[in-house]
XYZ file of C-alpha atoms in Angstrom:
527
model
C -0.356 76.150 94.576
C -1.447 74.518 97.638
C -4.768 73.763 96.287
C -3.542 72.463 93.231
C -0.825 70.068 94.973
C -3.988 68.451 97.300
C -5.816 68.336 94.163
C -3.581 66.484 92.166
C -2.647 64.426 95.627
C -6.317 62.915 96.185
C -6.810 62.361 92.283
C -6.054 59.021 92.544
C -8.480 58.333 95.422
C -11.403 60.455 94.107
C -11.563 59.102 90.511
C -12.153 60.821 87.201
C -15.947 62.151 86.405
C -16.763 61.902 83.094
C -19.916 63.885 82.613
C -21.976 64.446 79.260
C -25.289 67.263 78.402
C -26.236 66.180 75.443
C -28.315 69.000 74.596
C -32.201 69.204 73.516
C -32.846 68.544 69.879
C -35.979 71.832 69.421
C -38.805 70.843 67.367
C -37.596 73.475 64.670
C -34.025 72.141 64.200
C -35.249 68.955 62.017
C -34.395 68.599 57.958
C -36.429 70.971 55.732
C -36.815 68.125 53.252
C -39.224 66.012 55.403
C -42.428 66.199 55.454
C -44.889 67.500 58.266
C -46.350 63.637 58.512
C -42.647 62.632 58.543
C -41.706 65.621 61.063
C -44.664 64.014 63.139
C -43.974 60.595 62.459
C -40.431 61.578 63.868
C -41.783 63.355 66.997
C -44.004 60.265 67.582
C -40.852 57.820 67.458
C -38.391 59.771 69.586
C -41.280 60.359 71.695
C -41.784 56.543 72.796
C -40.102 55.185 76.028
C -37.016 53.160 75.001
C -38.853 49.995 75.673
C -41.940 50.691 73.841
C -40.102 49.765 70.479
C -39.130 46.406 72.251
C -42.923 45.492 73.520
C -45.125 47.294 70.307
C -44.328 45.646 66.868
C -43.950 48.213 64.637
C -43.217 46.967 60.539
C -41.493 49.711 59.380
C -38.827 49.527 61.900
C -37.421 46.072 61.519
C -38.908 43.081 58.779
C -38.014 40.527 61.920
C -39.892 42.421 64.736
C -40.575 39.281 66.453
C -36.454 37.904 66.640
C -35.457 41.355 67.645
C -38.041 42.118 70.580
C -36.973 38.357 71.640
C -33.085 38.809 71.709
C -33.795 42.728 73.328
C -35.998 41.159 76.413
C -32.979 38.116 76.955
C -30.498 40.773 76.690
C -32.620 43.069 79.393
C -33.008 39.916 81.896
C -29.258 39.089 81.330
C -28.157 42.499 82.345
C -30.389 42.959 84.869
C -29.442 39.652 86.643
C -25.716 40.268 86.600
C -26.160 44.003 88.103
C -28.439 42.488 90.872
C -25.631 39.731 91.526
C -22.763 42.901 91.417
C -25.006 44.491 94.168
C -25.476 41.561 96.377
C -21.560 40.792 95.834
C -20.391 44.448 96.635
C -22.777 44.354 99.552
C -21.547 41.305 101.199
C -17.696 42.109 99.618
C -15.090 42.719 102.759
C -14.695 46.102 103.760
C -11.236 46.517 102.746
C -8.639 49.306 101.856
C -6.283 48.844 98.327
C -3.011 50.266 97.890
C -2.408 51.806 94.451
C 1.247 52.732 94.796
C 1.810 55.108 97.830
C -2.083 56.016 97.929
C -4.314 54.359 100.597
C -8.162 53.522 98.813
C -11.342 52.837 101.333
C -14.393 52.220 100.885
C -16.865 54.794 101.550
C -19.055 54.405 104.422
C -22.320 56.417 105.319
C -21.511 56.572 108.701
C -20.493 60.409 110.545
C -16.632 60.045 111.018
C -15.772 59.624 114.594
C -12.694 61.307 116.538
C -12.424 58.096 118.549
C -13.436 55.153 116.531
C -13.312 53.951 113.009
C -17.058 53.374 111.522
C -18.939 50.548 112.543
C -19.789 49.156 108.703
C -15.873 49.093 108.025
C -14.908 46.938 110.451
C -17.780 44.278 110.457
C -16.182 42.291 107.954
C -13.077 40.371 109.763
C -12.461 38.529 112.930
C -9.629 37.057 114.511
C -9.076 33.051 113.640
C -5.516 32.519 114.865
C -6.379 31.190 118.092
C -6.165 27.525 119.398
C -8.616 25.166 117.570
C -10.903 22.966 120.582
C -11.302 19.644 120.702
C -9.213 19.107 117.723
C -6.489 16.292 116.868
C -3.038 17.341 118.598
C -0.748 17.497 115.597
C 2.482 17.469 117.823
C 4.443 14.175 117.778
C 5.585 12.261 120.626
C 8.482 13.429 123.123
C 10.814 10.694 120.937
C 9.575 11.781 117.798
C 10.925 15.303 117.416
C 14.137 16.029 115.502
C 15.991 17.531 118.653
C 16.340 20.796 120.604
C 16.596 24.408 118.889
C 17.648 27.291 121.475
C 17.657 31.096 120.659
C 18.538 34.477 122.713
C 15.622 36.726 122.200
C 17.317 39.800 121.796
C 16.840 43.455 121.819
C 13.870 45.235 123.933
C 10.328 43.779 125.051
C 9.149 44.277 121.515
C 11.853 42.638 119.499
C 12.376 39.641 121.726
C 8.328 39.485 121.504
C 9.080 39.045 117.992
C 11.815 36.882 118.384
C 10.206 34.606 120.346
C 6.923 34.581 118.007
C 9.569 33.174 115.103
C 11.043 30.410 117.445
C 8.144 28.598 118.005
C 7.337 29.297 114.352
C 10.888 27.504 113.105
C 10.812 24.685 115.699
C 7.294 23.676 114.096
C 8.604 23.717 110.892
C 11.351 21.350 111.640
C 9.498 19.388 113.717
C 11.669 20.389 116.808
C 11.707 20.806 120.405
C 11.917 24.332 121.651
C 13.731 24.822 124.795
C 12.105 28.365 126.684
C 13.520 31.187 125.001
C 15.909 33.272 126.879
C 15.538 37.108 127.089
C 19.296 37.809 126.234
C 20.187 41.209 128.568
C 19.798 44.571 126.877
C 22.833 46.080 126.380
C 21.473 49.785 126.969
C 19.004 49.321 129.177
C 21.580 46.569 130.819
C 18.268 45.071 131.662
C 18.454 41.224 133.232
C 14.835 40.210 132.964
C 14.015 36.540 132.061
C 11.302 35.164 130.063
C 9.128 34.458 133.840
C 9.350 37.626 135.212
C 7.146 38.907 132.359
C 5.330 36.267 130.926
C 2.802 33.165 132.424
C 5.262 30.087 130.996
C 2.065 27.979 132.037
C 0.078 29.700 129.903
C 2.129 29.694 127.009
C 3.232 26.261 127.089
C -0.193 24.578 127.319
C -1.901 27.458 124.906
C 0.651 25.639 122.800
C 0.426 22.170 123.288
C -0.916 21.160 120.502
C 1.405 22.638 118.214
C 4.874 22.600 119.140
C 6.331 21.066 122.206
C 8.032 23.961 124.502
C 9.994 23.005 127.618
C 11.355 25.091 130.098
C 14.874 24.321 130.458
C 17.802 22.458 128.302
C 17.578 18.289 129.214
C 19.284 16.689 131.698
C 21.025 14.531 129.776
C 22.860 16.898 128.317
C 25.938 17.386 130.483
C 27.368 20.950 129.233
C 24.891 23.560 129.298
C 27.981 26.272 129.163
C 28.655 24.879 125.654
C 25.343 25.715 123.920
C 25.969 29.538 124.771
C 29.450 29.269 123.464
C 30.437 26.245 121.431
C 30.368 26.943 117.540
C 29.463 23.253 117.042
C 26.815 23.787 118.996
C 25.219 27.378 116.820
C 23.844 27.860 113.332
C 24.821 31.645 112.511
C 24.676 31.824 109.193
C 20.746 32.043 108.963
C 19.753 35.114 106.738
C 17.180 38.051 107.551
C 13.856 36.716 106.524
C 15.025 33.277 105.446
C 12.184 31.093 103.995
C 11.043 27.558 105.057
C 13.334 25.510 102.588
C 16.441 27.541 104.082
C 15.519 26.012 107.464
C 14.747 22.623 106.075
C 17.613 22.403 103.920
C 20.307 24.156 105.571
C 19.175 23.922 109.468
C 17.337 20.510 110.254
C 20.446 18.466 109.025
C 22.264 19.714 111.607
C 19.993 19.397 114.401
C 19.303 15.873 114.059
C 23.247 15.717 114.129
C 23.770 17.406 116.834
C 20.232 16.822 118.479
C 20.811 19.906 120.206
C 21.546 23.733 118.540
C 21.561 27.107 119.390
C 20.249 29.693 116.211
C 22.734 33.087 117.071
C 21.357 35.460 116.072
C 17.580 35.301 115.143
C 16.150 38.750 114.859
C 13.916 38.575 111.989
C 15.597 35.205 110.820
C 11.866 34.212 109.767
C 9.912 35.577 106.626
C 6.764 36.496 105.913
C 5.745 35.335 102.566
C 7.716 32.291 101.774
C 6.700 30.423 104.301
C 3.474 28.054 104.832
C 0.097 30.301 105.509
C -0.570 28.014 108.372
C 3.364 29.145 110.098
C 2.219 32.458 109.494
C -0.805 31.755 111.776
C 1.047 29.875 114.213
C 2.863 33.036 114.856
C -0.075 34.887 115.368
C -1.395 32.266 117.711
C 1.365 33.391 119.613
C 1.460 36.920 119.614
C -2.011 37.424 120.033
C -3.204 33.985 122.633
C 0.024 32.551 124.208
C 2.185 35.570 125.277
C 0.462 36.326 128.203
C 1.952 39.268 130.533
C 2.130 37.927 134.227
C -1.956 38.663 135.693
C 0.071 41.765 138.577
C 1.034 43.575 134.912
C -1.992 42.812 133.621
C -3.620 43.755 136.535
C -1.710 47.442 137.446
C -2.021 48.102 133.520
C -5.810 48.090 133.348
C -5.651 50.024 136.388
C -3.282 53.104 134.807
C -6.080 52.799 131.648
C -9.101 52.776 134.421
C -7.150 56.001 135.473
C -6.739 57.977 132.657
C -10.248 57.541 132.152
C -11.566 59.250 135.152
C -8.703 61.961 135.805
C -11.426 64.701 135.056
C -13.542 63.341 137.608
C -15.920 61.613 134.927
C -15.211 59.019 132.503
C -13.606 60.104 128.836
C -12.132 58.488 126.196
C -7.933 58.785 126.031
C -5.166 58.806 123.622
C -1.719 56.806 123.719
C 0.573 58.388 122.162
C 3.702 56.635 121.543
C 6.465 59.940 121.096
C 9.812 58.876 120.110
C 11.651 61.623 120.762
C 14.040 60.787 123.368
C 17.776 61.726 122.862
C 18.754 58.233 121.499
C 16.487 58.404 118.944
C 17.184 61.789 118.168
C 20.685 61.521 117.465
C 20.186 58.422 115.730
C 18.152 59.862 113.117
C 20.558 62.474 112.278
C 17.499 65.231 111.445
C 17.482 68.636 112.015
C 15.007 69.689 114.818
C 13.854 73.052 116.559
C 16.276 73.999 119.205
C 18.066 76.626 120.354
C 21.570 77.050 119.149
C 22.731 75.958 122.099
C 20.712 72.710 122.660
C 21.902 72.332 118.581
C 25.603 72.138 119.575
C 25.156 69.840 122.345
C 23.340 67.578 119.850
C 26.196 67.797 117.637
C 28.964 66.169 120.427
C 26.422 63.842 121.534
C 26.416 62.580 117.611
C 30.164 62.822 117.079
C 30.866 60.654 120.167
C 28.287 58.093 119.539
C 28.775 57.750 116.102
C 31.906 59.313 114.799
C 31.891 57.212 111.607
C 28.440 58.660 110.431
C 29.345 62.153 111.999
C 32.626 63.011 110.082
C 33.022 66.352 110.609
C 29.764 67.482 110.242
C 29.385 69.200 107.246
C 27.293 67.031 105.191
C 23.926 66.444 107.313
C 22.293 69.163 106.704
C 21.683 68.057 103.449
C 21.128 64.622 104.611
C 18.777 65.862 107.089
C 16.548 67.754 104.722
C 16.521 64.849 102.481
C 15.238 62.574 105.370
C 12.885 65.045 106.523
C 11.171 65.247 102.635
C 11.011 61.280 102.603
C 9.561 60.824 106.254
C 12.410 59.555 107.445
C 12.253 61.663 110.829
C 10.642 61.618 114.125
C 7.741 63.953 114.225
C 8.851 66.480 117.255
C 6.276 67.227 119.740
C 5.029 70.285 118.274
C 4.384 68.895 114.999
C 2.255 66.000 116.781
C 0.167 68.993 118.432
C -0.607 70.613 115.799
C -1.691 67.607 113.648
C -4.009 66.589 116.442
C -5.635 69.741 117.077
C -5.903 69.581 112.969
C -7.600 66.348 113.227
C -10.640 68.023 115.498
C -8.803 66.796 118.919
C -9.295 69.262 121.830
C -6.523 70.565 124.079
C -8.332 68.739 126.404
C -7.894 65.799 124.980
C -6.299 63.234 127.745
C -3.213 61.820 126.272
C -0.864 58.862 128.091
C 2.724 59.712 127.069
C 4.791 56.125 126.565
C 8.439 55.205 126.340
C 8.951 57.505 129.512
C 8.044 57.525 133.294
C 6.570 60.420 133.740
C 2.550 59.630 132.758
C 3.372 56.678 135.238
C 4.307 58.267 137.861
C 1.363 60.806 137.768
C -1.222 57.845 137.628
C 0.560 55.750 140.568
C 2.257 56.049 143.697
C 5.808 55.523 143.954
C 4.806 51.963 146.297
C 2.863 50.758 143.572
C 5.337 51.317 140.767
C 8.715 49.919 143.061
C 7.894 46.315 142.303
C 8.106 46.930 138.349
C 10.891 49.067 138.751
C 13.290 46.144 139.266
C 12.786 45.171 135.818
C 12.827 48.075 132.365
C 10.959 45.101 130.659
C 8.072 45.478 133.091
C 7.921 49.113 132.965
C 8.232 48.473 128.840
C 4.868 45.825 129.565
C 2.712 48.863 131.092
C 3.389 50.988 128.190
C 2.630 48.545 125.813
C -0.815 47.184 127.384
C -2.069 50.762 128.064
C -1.098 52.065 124.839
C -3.564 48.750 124.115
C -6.098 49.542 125.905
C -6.426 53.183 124.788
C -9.427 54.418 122.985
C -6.780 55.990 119.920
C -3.265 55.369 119.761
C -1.197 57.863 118.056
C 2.633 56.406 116.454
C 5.074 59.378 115.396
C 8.044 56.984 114.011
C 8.803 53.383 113.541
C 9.857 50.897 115.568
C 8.425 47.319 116.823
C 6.452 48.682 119.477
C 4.441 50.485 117.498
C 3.951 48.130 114.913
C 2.934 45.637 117.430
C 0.540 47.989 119.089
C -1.295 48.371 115.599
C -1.405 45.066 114.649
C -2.769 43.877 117.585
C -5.645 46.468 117.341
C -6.421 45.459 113.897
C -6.430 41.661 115.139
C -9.211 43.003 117.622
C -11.117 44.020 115.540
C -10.068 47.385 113.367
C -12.422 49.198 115.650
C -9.937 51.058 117.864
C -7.966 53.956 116.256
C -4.672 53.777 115.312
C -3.187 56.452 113.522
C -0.232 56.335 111.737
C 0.885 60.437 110.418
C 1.980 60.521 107.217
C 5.449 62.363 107.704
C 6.611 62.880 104.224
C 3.271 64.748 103.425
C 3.206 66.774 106.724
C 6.710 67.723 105.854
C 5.681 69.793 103.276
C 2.512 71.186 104.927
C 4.853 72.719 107.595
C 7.456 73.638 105.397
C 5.245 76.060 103.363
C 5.182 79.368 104.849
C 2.165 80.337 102.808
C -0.727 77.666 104.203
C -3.638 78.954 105.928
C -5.007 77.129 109.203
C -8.022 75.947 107.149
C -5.629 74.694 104.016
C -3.941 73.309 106.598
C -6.659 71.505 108.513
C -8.217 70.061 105.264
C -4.600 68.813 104.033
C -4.582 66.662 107.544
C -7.729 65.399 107.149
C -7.539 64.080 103.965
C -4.033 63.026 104.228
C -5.123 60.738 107.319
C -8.999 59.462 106.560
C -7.396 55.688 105.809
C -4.338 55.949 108.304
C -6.460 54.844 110.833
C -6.057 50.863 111.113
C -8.864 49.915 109.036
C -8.853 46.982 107.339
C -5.874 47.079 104.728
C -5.019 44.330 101.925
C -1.439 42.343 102.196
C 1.085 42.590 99.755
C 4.174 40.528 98.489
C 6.935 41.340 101.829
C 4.133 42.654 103.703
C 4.586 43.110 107.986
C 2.838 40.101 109.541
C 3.113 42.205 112.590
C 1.499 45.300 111.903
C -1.206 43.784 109.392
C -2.254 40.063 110.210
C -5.358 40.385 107.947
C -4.906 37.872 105.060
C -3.358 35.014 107.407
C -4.459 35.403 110.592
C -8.472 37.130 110.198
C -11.312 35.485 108.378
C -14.364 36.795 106.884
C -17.270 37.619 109.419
């Protein structure tokens, strides 16, 4: 059953063979009314290369020999021109992966697959174009010539404000606005206080961005309330929808900031779409992402030395993996899954749940059904376990060096205690080192959603699709471990199929597409 389930899984991707014998006419199995100088005159036709009856005029087999050998040789040169052309066109055609439905389709490539690298020939095809264009004409207006101020609270952790703060320089060039520096709005678990210059180069990112929109770092002096623009509703658009398109913000936002000449947009997480707005916005965003968000040069700097680490902790240099495991308890509860435990660490789980979220607990009774049902659809964090196993499935050794992120404790084995203080003062900078190692790694391994894994992928694929990411598919897996009767080897050839194209190659966009995890289309151009 197995079998026939990965059978009928990779269908799709494998294609249908159509295959035909036609079997050998003998020399005795012709019509006993002929005659033997027909039988031979037979033998002597079917005998003759296809194009022989094109080049050698024969008069018994057409009265217009010469029209027919004429149209046959065009018709030969026409075909043959138009498959050379397909050849030349599939050969120079971008490597790049289709979605039909659910299923992932690639390209083949003749290359050896590679535990720590995609192939060469797939990822030839894009580069990055959403950096800053030199020597070209600024398109920004003059400091009169805006329509006023926007402000926004980028809020949520490292990721989301990244995000946040991507879309506000995004929105203030479509309105032709000044943005005022973004604050980092303090996390309300983490009850983190870090502002937008303890983490990023404002230099950088201001003059990266000259050119585009005009950024300064604090609200003017002429106006003589600050206090209001936190708290004054005059002063705040809130009714801005998730994923509002450009004529929302031009019809319903820009009238009110030339008004005002100064507003705050409360809230704007993912206040910004992806597919109705101008291709040239979407770029601008990557512009910022992937050029003008610059981490201060001491993260930069103590990040590439916890990757230069990881490198050489067997005393020689190897490849590593990031894996990004969200399995803390937040998350855990959150989900509302079923995981391995013991029955004790279950019923701790259970009052953790029913005194975060009462509403969603009830009294209980109904999530294990809801759990199984998220579990089927790949709704759940893989546990640790499960990531081990698909690994080792994958060919990875259990030697395999893996950074652990969204937790100290990899840190803290790569660095001393004096060396890590200084980013201790902020979660936001310990949040930066995770993100730029995880970055750096030679495969990076996701086991649930979330920004900063999307982020981590995108930005990959924006460097080039050559660097591993892969994404597990956890609906598929679900059923792999849930079937008691799966051999290792089943096992290891349902992984490896499952994840051949869930590695961060180069993947077609699609109508509400994530300009975050896949900047192809808007953001790459053909090589």
């Amino acid at each position: 059953m197995a079998a026939e389930l990965r059978e009928l899984r990779h269908s799709s991707s494998t294609g249908s063979r159509a295959s035909s014998s036609p079997r050998k006419q003998r020399d005795d199995d012709v019509s006993p009314l002929l005659s033997d100088s027909d039988i031979n005159g037979c033998r002597h036709q079917r005998d003759r290369p296809f194009w022989a009856h094109i080049f050698f005029d024969d008069s018994r087999a057409s009265p217009h020999p010469s029209k027919l050998s004429l149209f046959l040789i065009i018709a030969l040169v026409v075909a043959g021109f138009v498959s050379v052309s397909s050849l030349i066109s599939r050969l120079n055609a971008p490597y790049l992966c289709k979605k039909d439905g659910i299923t992932l389709h690639c390209p083949r490539v003749k290359e050896e697959p590679s535990l720590w690298e995609n192939p060469y020939s797939a990822t030839t095809s894009w580069k990055p174009c959403a950096e800053r264009r030199n020597h070209g004409l600024s398109e920004l207006p003059g400091e009169n010539e805006t329509n006023g101020y926007i402000f926004i609270h980028a809020e949520g952790g490292l990721n989301q404000q990244r995000i946040a703060i991507c879309n506000a320089v995004a929105v203030a060039k479509l309105m032709n606005a000044t943005l005022i520096l973004p604050v980092l709005k303090q996390d309300q678990i983490w009850k983190d206080q870090t502002k937008f210059e303890d983490i990023f180069d404002v230099d950088h990112f201001i003059d990266y961005l000259k050119d585009d929109v005009r950024i300064v770092r604090d609200i003017p002096e002429w106006f003589s309330d600050k206090s209001e623009l936190f708290t004054s509703i005059r002063r705040t658009v809130k009714n801005i929808p998730k994923y509002a398109s450009a004529e929302f913000y031009i019809d319903n936002v820009l009238p009110r900031i030339k008004e005002k000449k100064i507003m705050a947009l409360k809230p704007f997480v993912d206040r910004l779409g992806y597919d109705n707005v101008p291709p040239e916005i979407n770029r601008l965003r990557c512009r910022v992402n992937y050029h003008a968000l610059k981490f201060l040069p001491e993260i930069e700097q103590m990040a590439g030395l916890l990757a230069s680490r990881m490198r050489n902790r067997t005393a020689s240099s190897n490849p590593y993996m990031a894996l990004h495991l969200r399995f803390e308890k937040g998350m855990v509860g959150l989900s509302f899954c079923d995981f391995v435990g013991t029955r004790e660490e279950k019923a701790k789980m259970a009052e953790y749940r029913k005194k975060e979220w009462p509403r969603r607990y009830k009294n209980g009774s109904h999530l294990w059904q809801l759990a199984l049902q998220k579990r089927k659809e790949g709704r759940c964090p893989l546990e640790p376990g499960e990531v081990a196993v698909i690994l080792r499935a994958m060919g990875y050794p259990k030697e395999t060096q893996i950074y652990v992120a969204s937790g100290q404790v990899t840190k803290e084995e790569l660095a001393t205690k004096e060396e890590l203080d200084s980013f201790k003062k902020h979660v936001t900078s310990l949040a930066a080192l995770d993100f730029l190692v995880c970055l750096k790694s030679d495969v990076f391994v996701m086991t649930h959603g979330g920004n900063f894994a999307k982020l981590i992928i995108g930005y990959r694929r924006y460097m080039g699709h050559r660097l591993k990411s892969i994404k597990p598919d956890k609906g598929l897996m679900s059923k792999s471990f849930g079937d008691p009767y799966m051999g290792w080897a089943t096992f290891v050839e349902d992984v490896v199929m499952t994840h051949q194209t869930r590695t961060g190659l180069p993947e077609e966009t699609f109508p509400n597409y994530d300009l975050w995890e896949n900047p192809l289309t808007p953001c790459m151009c053909r090589a």
